[in-house]
Amino acid sequence: MSTDPSALTKSERREIVQRAKPVVDKVQIRELNEVIELLSEAIADRSRKWFLIIDGLDEPWAEQNIQYNLIRALIESIRTFRKMDNLKIIVVLRDDLYEKVISKTKRSGFQSEKYEGIIAKVKWSPGELRMLINKRIEYLFVRKYEKRNIVKLYDVIPSNIRKFDTYNFVIMRTLFRPRDIIAFINEILENAAGKTEIGYKNVRDAEFTYSKKRLTALEEEWSSMHPMLGKYVSFLANRKEKIPFTDISVREFIEDMVLAIVEQTDSTTDGITELAQEIMKKQTATRILNMSKEWVLCLYKVGAIGVKPELGSKFLFSHADGHQLSRSQLSKDTILSVHPMLWRSLNITPNI
């Protein structure tokens, strides 16, 4: 057998993995047992309260299928530990990882409502994010200049961008998450580095860079569930902010998308690629409509678009409203709205 990894055949690589896997698993099990023993000793003292926070589960710490099954087992075991009043276990999972775990380990008789009582979605309000960014700016200035004066957002950037409040301009281009607003503010500060003041052009230039990075980050965040998300999002490019559902549920639009997908992959990684393969075999009006709806639901879920399901309803954004949409809620009256964070990277024209 060759010692050069690049020269190994598929069967040789598979053999190496099979030989190494039991060894790795034994090491992980031994480490897990040590953690369990330590935890058992700690929680034996019923007079003290303990919080166990488990994070980093999206990192490649085990073979993928094993990883998904272990995370699923971890989620299920939390309900058992809830009986212990001096121990609180908190498992931190991104939406995309949780969805992947459930889809890959789903068994017959699965009921999603069983998990609702143990799941709390972390949501930040615009007010909370403003407090966070003010505290961060104050900390940075105290550390750098050793000044004890309170420094806030509008001491650093202008309070208005043309006719818009600057904070509202920034926050509406985020998914209401700390990482987003911090990234945008950092881009503004970096763009104005060396200048005596920050102006409209600095903010707009920063927005363009931020928008491109957010698009890339969105693709990376959801790559496990939707490996072709970048391709899906690209069909929003060079359009107006508001898009009638009737514009994207037509045969020509879906045919272009199907061809773009099958040119890149022949696998069925999600509902959209599955429908694309079906349409390639036989095109029907129902499949065209279903694929357009599946595309909308995917982009809504990841935060790329908002959806106004029917006349008289408001635009819903998954990050702000938390609503789940279904195919049955989409109709000829439905309107899509491209999220402002993607306007610059996709060359979107706002509806004014």
mmCIF file of C-alpha atoms in Angstrom, residues 62-300:
data_model
loop_
_atom_site.group_PDB
_atom_site.id
_atom_site.type_symbol
_atom_site.label_atom_id
_atom_site.label_comp_id
_atom_site.label_asym_id
_atom_site.label_seq_id
_atom_site.Cartn_x
_atom_site.Cartn_y
_atom_site.Cartn_z
ATOM 1 C CA ALA A 62 -16.504 12.732 14.642
ATOM 2 C CA GLU A 63 -17.548 10.996 11.439
ATOM 3 C CA GLN A 64 -20.612 12.861 10.144
ATOM 4 C CA ASN A 65 -23.292 10.193 10.633
ATOM 5 C CA ILE A 66 -21.962 9.363 14.099
ATOM 6 C CA GLN A 67 -21.888 13.074 14.909
ATOM 7 C CA TYR A 68 -25.539 13.557 13.908
ATOM 8 C CA ASN A 69 -26.692 10.521 15.902
ATOM 9 C CA LEU A 70 -24.737 11.572 18.993
ATOM 10 C CA ILE A 71 -26.175 15.093 18.849
ATOM 11 C CA ARG A 72 -29.672 13.615 18.473
ATOM 12 C CA ALA A 73 -29.023 11.369 21.499
ATOM 13 C CA LEU A 74 -27.740 14.388 23.421
ATOM 14 C CA ILE A 75 -30.923 16.345 22.657
ATOM 15 C CA GLU A 76 -33.090 13.417 23.752
ATOM 16 C CA SER A 77 -31.130 12.897 26.976
ATOM 17 C CA ILE A 78 -31.686 16.507 28.081
ATOM 18 C CA ARG A 79 -35.298 15.695 28.928
ATOM 19 C CA THR A 80 -34.085 13.056 31.393
ATOM 20 C CA PHE A 81 -31.676 15.455 33.093
ATOM 21 C CA ARG A 82 -34.444 18.042 33.551
ATOM 22 C CA LYS A 83 -35.563 16.016 36.563
ATOM 23 C CA MET A 84 -32.390 17.099 38.382
ATOM 24 C CA ASP A 85 -33.123 20.454 40.001
ATOM 25 C CA ASN A 86 -29.460 21.342 40.623
ATOM 26 C CA LEU A 87 -28.252 20.750 37.053
ATOM 27 C CA LYS A 88 -29.087 22.759 33.927
ATOM 28 C CA ILE A 89 -27.706 21.507 30.614
ATOM 29 C CA ILE A 90 -27.584 24.030 27.771
ATOM 30 C CA VAL A 91 -26.767 22.772 24.278
ATOM 31 C CA VAL A 92 -25.925 25.471 21.732
ATOM 32 C CA LEU A 93 -26.908 24.612 18.146
ATOM 33 C CA ARG A 94 -27.219 26.694 15.007
ATOM 34 C CA ASP A 95 -30.522 26.387 13.139
ATOM 35 C CA ASP A 96 -28.922 24.677 10.158
ATOM 36 C CA LEU A 97 -27.171 22.030 12.289
ATOM 37 C CA TYR A 98 -30.325 21.285 14.294
ATOM 38 C CA GLU A 99 -32.329 20.872 11.085
ATOM 39 C CA LYS A 100 -29.649 18.618 9.594
ATOM 40 C CA VAL A 101 -29.532 16.443 12.723
ATOM 41 C CA ILE A 102 -33.302 15.998 12.761
ATOM 42 C CA SER A 103 -33.523 15.247 9.024
ATOM 43 C CA LYS A 104 -30.638 12.756 9.067
ATOM 44 C CA THR A 105 -31.807 10.881 12.190
ATOM 45 C CA LYS A 106 -35.574 11.060 11.698
ATOM 46 C CA ARG A 107 -37.323 7.823 12.551
ATOM 47 C CA SER A 108 -40.886 6.635 11.995
ATOM 48 C CA GLY A 109 -43.315 8.212 14.422
ATOM 49 C CA PHE A 110 -41.152 11.328 14.835
ATOM 50 C CA GLN A 111 -43.006 14.247 16.434
ATOM 51 C CA SER A 112 -41.278 17.630 16.344
ATOM 52 C CA GLU A 113 -43.525 19.034 19.093
ATOM 53 C CA LYS A 114 -41.825 16.696 21.584
ATOM 54 C CA TYR A 115 -38.799 18.992 21.435
ATOM 55 C CA GLU A 116 -40.600 22.319 21.662
ATOM 56 C CA GLY A 117 -40.536 22.330 25.460
ATOM 57 C CA ILE A 118 -36.748 22.084 25.620
ATOM 58 C CA ILE A 119 -35.857 24.463 22.778
ATOM 59 C CA ALA A 120 -35.444 28.201 23.238
ATOM 60 C CA LYS A 121 -34.456 30.221 20.182
ATOM 61 C CA VAL A 122 -31.963 32.973 20.943
ATOM 62 C CA LYS A 123 -33.373 36.229 19.586
ATOM 63 C CA TRP A 124 -31.980 39.739 19.861
ATOM 64 C CA SER A 125 -34.115 42.852 19.588
ATOM 65 C CA PRO A 126 -32.819 46.001 17.825
ATOM 66 C CA GLY A 127 -32.698 47.705 21.237
ATOM 67 C CA GLU A 128 -30.570 44.944 22.765
ATOM 68 C CA LEU A 129 -28.194 45.010 19.808
ATOM 69 C CA ARG A 130 -27.855 48.783 20.143
ATOM 70 C CA MET A 131 -26.890 48.389 23.805
ATOM 71 C CA LEU A 132 -24.395 45.702 22.823
ATOM 72 C CA ILE A 133 -22.703 47.800 20.139
ATOM 73 C CA ASN A 134 -22.552 50.838 22.459
ATOM 74 C CA LYS A 135 -20.863 48.766 25.173
ATOM 75 C CA ARG A 136 -18.422 47.310 22.657
ATOM 76 C CA ILE A 137 -17.469 50.743 21.305
ATOM 77 C CA GLU A 138 -17.077 52.124 24.820
ATOM 78 C CA TYR A 139 -14.837 49.196 25.798
ATOM 79 C CA LEU A 140 -12.658 49.545 22.698
ATOM 80 C CA PHE A 141 -12.123 53.278 23.219
ATOM 81 C CA VAL A 142 -11.379 52.902 26.935
ATOM 82 C CA ARG A 143 -8.857 50.166 26.182
ATOM 83 C CA LYS A 144 -7.172 52.050 23.319
ATOM 84 C CA TYR A 145 -7.183 55.618 24.610
ATOM 85 C CA GLU A 146 -7.582 54.996 28.356
ATOM 86 C CA LYS A 147 -10.399 57.507 28.465
ATOM 87 C CA ARG A 148 -13.187 57.049 30.960
ATOM 88 C CA ASN A 149 -15.711 59.167 29.074
ATOM 89 C CA ILE A 150 -18.703 57.220 27.790
ATOM 90 C CA VAL A 151 -18.349 56.765 24.025
ATOM 91 C CA LYS A 152 -21.374 55.577 22.066
ATOM 92 C CA LEU A 153 -22.201 54.689 18.472
ATOM 93 C CA TYR A 154 -23.087 58.220 17.335
ATOM 94 C CA ASP A 155 -19.852 59.573 18.790
ATOM 95 C CA VAL A 156 -18.052 57.432 16.218
ATOM 96 C CA ILE A 157 -20.306 57.434 13.141
ATOM 97 C CA PRO A 158 -22.815 60.063 11.904
ATOM 98 C CA SER A 159 -26.322 59.805 13.334
ATOM 99 C CA ASN A 160 -27.917 60.121 9.890
ATOM 100 C CA ILE A 161 -27.179 58.692 6.456
ATOM 101 C CA ARG A 162 -28.944 61.082 4.089
ATOM 102 C CA LYS A 163 -32.536 60.862 5.327
ATOM 103 C CA PHE A 164 -32.074 57.634 7.323
ATOM 104 C CA ASP A 165 -31.134 57.109 10.950
ATOM 105 C CA THR A 166 -27.733 55.409 10.747
ATOM 106 C CA TYR A 167 -28.483 52.730 13.324
ATOM 107 C CA ASN A 168 -31.718 51.779 11.561
ATOM 108 C CA PHE A 169 -29.810 51.717 8.264
ATOM 109 C CA VAL A 170 -27.306 49.279 9.785
ATOM 110 C CA ILE A 171 -29.691 47.075 11.778
ATOM 111 C CA MET A 172 -32.044 46.540 8.830
ATOM 112 C CA ARG A 173 -29.093 45.033 6.954
ATOM 113 C CA THR A 174 -28.549 42.331 9.565
ATOM 114 C CA LEU A 175 -30.341 39.191 10.704
ATOM 115 C CA PHE A 176 -30.594 40.767 14.181
ATOM 116 C CA ARG A 177 -27.476 38.945 15.379
ATOM 117 C CA PRO A 178 -24.451 40.377 17.220
ATOM 118 C CA ARG A 179 -21.999 39.002 14.652
ATOM 119 C CA ASP A 180 -23.797 40.822 11.827
ATOM 120 C CA ILE A 181 -23.967 44.276 13.383
ATOM 121 C CA ILE A 182 -20.405 44.029 14.714
ATOM 122 C CA ALA A 183 -19.185 43.035 11.235
ATOM 123 C CA PHE A 184 -20.978 45.981 9.607
ATOM 124 C CA ILE A 185 -19.730 48.551 12.144
ATOM 125 C CA ASN A 186 -16.192 47.174 11.804
ATOM 126 C CA GLU A 187 -16.382 47.565 8.011
ATOM 127 C CA ILE A 188 -17.481 51.206 8.441
ATOM 128 C CA LEU A 189 -14.617 51.947 10.840
ATOM 129 C CA GLU A 190 -12.056 50.197 8.626
ATOM 130 C CA ASN A 191 -13.292 52.056 5.554
ATOM 131 C CA ALA A 192 -12.816 55.378 7.334
ATOM 132 C CA ALA A 193 -9.421 54.526 8.834
ATOM 133 C CA GLY A 194 -7.103 57.549 8.760
ATOM 134 C CA LYS A 195 -9.932 60.016 8.114
ATOM 135 C CA THR A 196 -11.002 62.733 10.546
ATOM 136 C CA GLU A 197 -14.694 61.903 10.185
ATOM 137 C CA ILE A 198 -16.978 59.232 8.779
ATOM 138 C CA GLY A 199 -19.252 60.275 5.931
ATOM 139 C CA TYR A 200 -21.991 58.866 3.738
ATOM 140 C CA LYS A 201 -19.505 57.436 1.216
ATOM 141 C CA ASN A 202 -17.658 55.516 3.943
ATOM 142 C CA VAL A 203 -20.884 53.870 5.085
ATOM 143 C CA ARG A 204 -21.990 53.030 1.539
ATOM 144 C CA ASP A 205 -18.571 51.606 0.597
ATOM 145 C CA ALA A 206 -18.583 49.563 3.798
ATOM 146 C CA GLU A 207 -22.080 48.310 2.977
ATOM 147 C CA PHE A 208 -20.892 46.893 -0.350
ATOM 148 C CA THR A 209 -18.038 44.949 1.273
ATOM 149 C CA TYR A 210 -20.264 43.823 4.143
ATOM 150 C CA SER A 211 -23.004 42.669 1.745
ATOM 151 C CA LYS A 212 -20.589 40.490 -0.231
ATOM 152 C CA LYS A 213 -19.227 38.946 2.967
ATOM 153 C CA ARG A 214 -22.736 38.298 4.298
ATOM 154 C CA LEU A 215 -23.670 36.455 1.107
ATOM 155 C CA THR A 216 -20.581 34.264 1.415
ATOM 156 C CA ALA A 217 -21.257 33.667 5.117
ATOM 157 C CA LEU A 218 -24.864 32.702 4.376
ATOM 158 C CA GLU A 219 -23.706 30.073 1.883
ATOM 159 C CA GLU A 220 -21.188 28.690 4.386
ATOM 160 C CA GLU A 221 -23.635 28.617 7.304
ATOM 161 C CA TRP A 222 -26.174 26.553 5.370
ATOM 162 C CA SER A 223 -23.771 24.464 3.268
ATOM 163 C CA SER A 224 -24.604 21.221 5.099
ATOM 164 C CA MET A 225 -28.336 21.550 4.372
ATOM 165 C CA HIS A 226 -28.200 23.376 1.049
ATOM 166 C CA PRO A 227 -24.815 22.928 -0.685
ATOM 167 C CA MET A 228 -26.092 24.856 -3.722
ATOM 168 C CA LEU A 229 -27.508 27.819 -1.808
ATOM 169 C CA GLY A 230 -25.221 30.219 -3.668
ATOM 170 C CA LYS A 231 -26.771 29.109 -6.944
ATOM 171 C CA TYR A 232 -30.303 29.498 -5.538
ATOM 172 C CA VAL A 233 -29.596 33.025 -4.279
ATOM 173 C CA SER A 234 -28.035 34.039 -7.598
ATOM 174 C CA PHE A 235 -31.495 33.925 -9.206
ATOM 175 C CA LEU A 236 -32.416 36.994 -7.145
ATOM 176 C CA ALA A 237 -29.665 39.081 -8.741
ATOM 177 C CA ASN A 238 -30.329 42.219 -10.810
ATOM 178 C CA ARG A 239 -33.981 42.415 -9.810
ATOM 179 C CA LYS A 240 -36.114 44.849 -7.878
ATOM 180 C CA GLU A 241 -36.410 44.499 -4.125
ATOM 181 C CA LYS A 242 -40.043 43.316 -4.370
ATOM 182 C CA ILE A 243 -40.699 40.286 -6.578
ATOM 183 C CA PRO A 244 -44.209 38.931 -7.297
ATOM 184 C CA PHE A 245 -44.412 35.164 -6.843
ATOM 185 C CA THR A 246 -45.976 34.964 -10.296
ATOM 186 C CA ASP A 247 -42.657 36.163 -11.779
ATOM 187 C CA ILE A 248 -40.731 33.170 -10.456
ATOM 188 C CA SER A 249 -43.346 30.443 -10.769
ATOM 189 C CA VAL A 250 -43.292 30.536 -14.571
ATOM 190 C CA ARG A 251 -41.817 27.748 -16.673
ATOM 191 C CA GLU A 252 -38.968 29.834 -18.166
ATOM 192 C CA PHE A 253 -37.616 30.897 -14.759
ATOM 193 C CA ILE A 254 -37.703 27.380 -13.321
ATOM 194 C CA GLU A 255 -36.221 25.840 -16.475
ATOM 195 C CA ASP A 256 -33.203 28.157 -16.193
ATOM 196 C CA MET A 257 -32.790 27.199 -12.544
ATOM 197 C CA VAL A 258 -33.132 23.470 -13.241
ATOM 198 C CA LEU A 259 -30.479 23.610 -15.975
ATOM 199 C CA ALA A 260 -28.109 25.574 -13.717
ATOM 200 C CA ILE A 261 -28.558 23.005 -10.941
ATOM 201 C CA VAL A 262 -28.168 19.819 -13.001
ATOM 202 C CA GLU A 263 -25.090 21.260 -14.730
ATOM 203 C CA GLN A 264 -23.448 21.528 -11.317
ATOM 204 C CA THR A 265 -24.671 18.350 -9.599
ATOM 205 C CA ASP A 266 -26.572 15.142 -10.243
ATOM 206 C CA SER A 267 -27.205 14.424 -6.562
ATOM 207 C CA THR A 268 -30.334 15.228 -4.555
ATOM 208 C CA THR A 269 -28.963 17.170 -1.596
ATOM 209 C CA ASP A 270 -32.228 18.922 -0.705
ATOM 210 C CA GLY A 271 -35.826 19.380 -1.849
ATOM 211 C CA ILE A 272 -34.854 21.763 -4.643
ATOM 212 C CA THR A 273 -32.273 19.494 -6.285
ATOM 213 C CA GLU A 274 -34.666 16.571 -5.908
ATOM 214 C CA LEU A 275 -37.392 18.460 -7.776
ATOM 215 C CA ALA A 276 -34.861 19.590 -10.393
ATOM 216 C CA GLN A 277 -34.014 15.960 -11.143
ATOM 217 C CA GLU A 278 -37.720 15.096 -11.378
ATOM 218 C CA ILE A 279 -38.354 17.974 -13.795
ATOM 219 C CA MET A 280 -35.443 16.829 -15.970
ATOM 220 C CA LYS A 281 -37.115 13.425 -16.253
ATOM 221 C CA LYS A 282 -40.591 14.791 -16.871
ATOM 222 C CA GLN A 283 -41.736 18.396 -16.768
ATOM 223 C CA THR A 284 -45.235 19.051 -15.409
ATOM 224 C CA ALA A 285 -47.026 22.205 -14.269
ATOM 225 C CA THR A 286 -47.279 20.787 -10.741
ATOM 226 C CA ARG A 287 -43.550 20.131 -10.514
ATOM 227 C CA ILE A 288 -42.774 23.616 -11.847
ATOM 228 C CA LEU A 289 -45.022 25.171 -9.192
ATOM 229 C CA ASN A 290 -43.660 22.949 -6.408
ATOM 230 C CA MET A 291 -40.073 23.822 -7.270
ATOM 231 C CA SER A 292 -40.795 27.555 -7.279
ATOM 232 C CA LYS A 293 -42.404 27.190 -3.844
ATOM 233 C CA GLU A 294 -39.531 25.072 -2.517
ATOM 234 C CA TRP A 295 -37.065 27.722 -3.725
ATOM 235 C CA VAL A 296 -39.005 30.479 -1.939
ATOM 236 C CA LEU A 297 -39.240 28.475 1.306
ATOM 237 C CA CYS A 298 -35.498 27.773 1.254
ATOM 238 C CA LEU A 299 -34.512 31.424 0.721
ATOM 239 C CA TYR A 300 -37.018 32.532 3.371
#
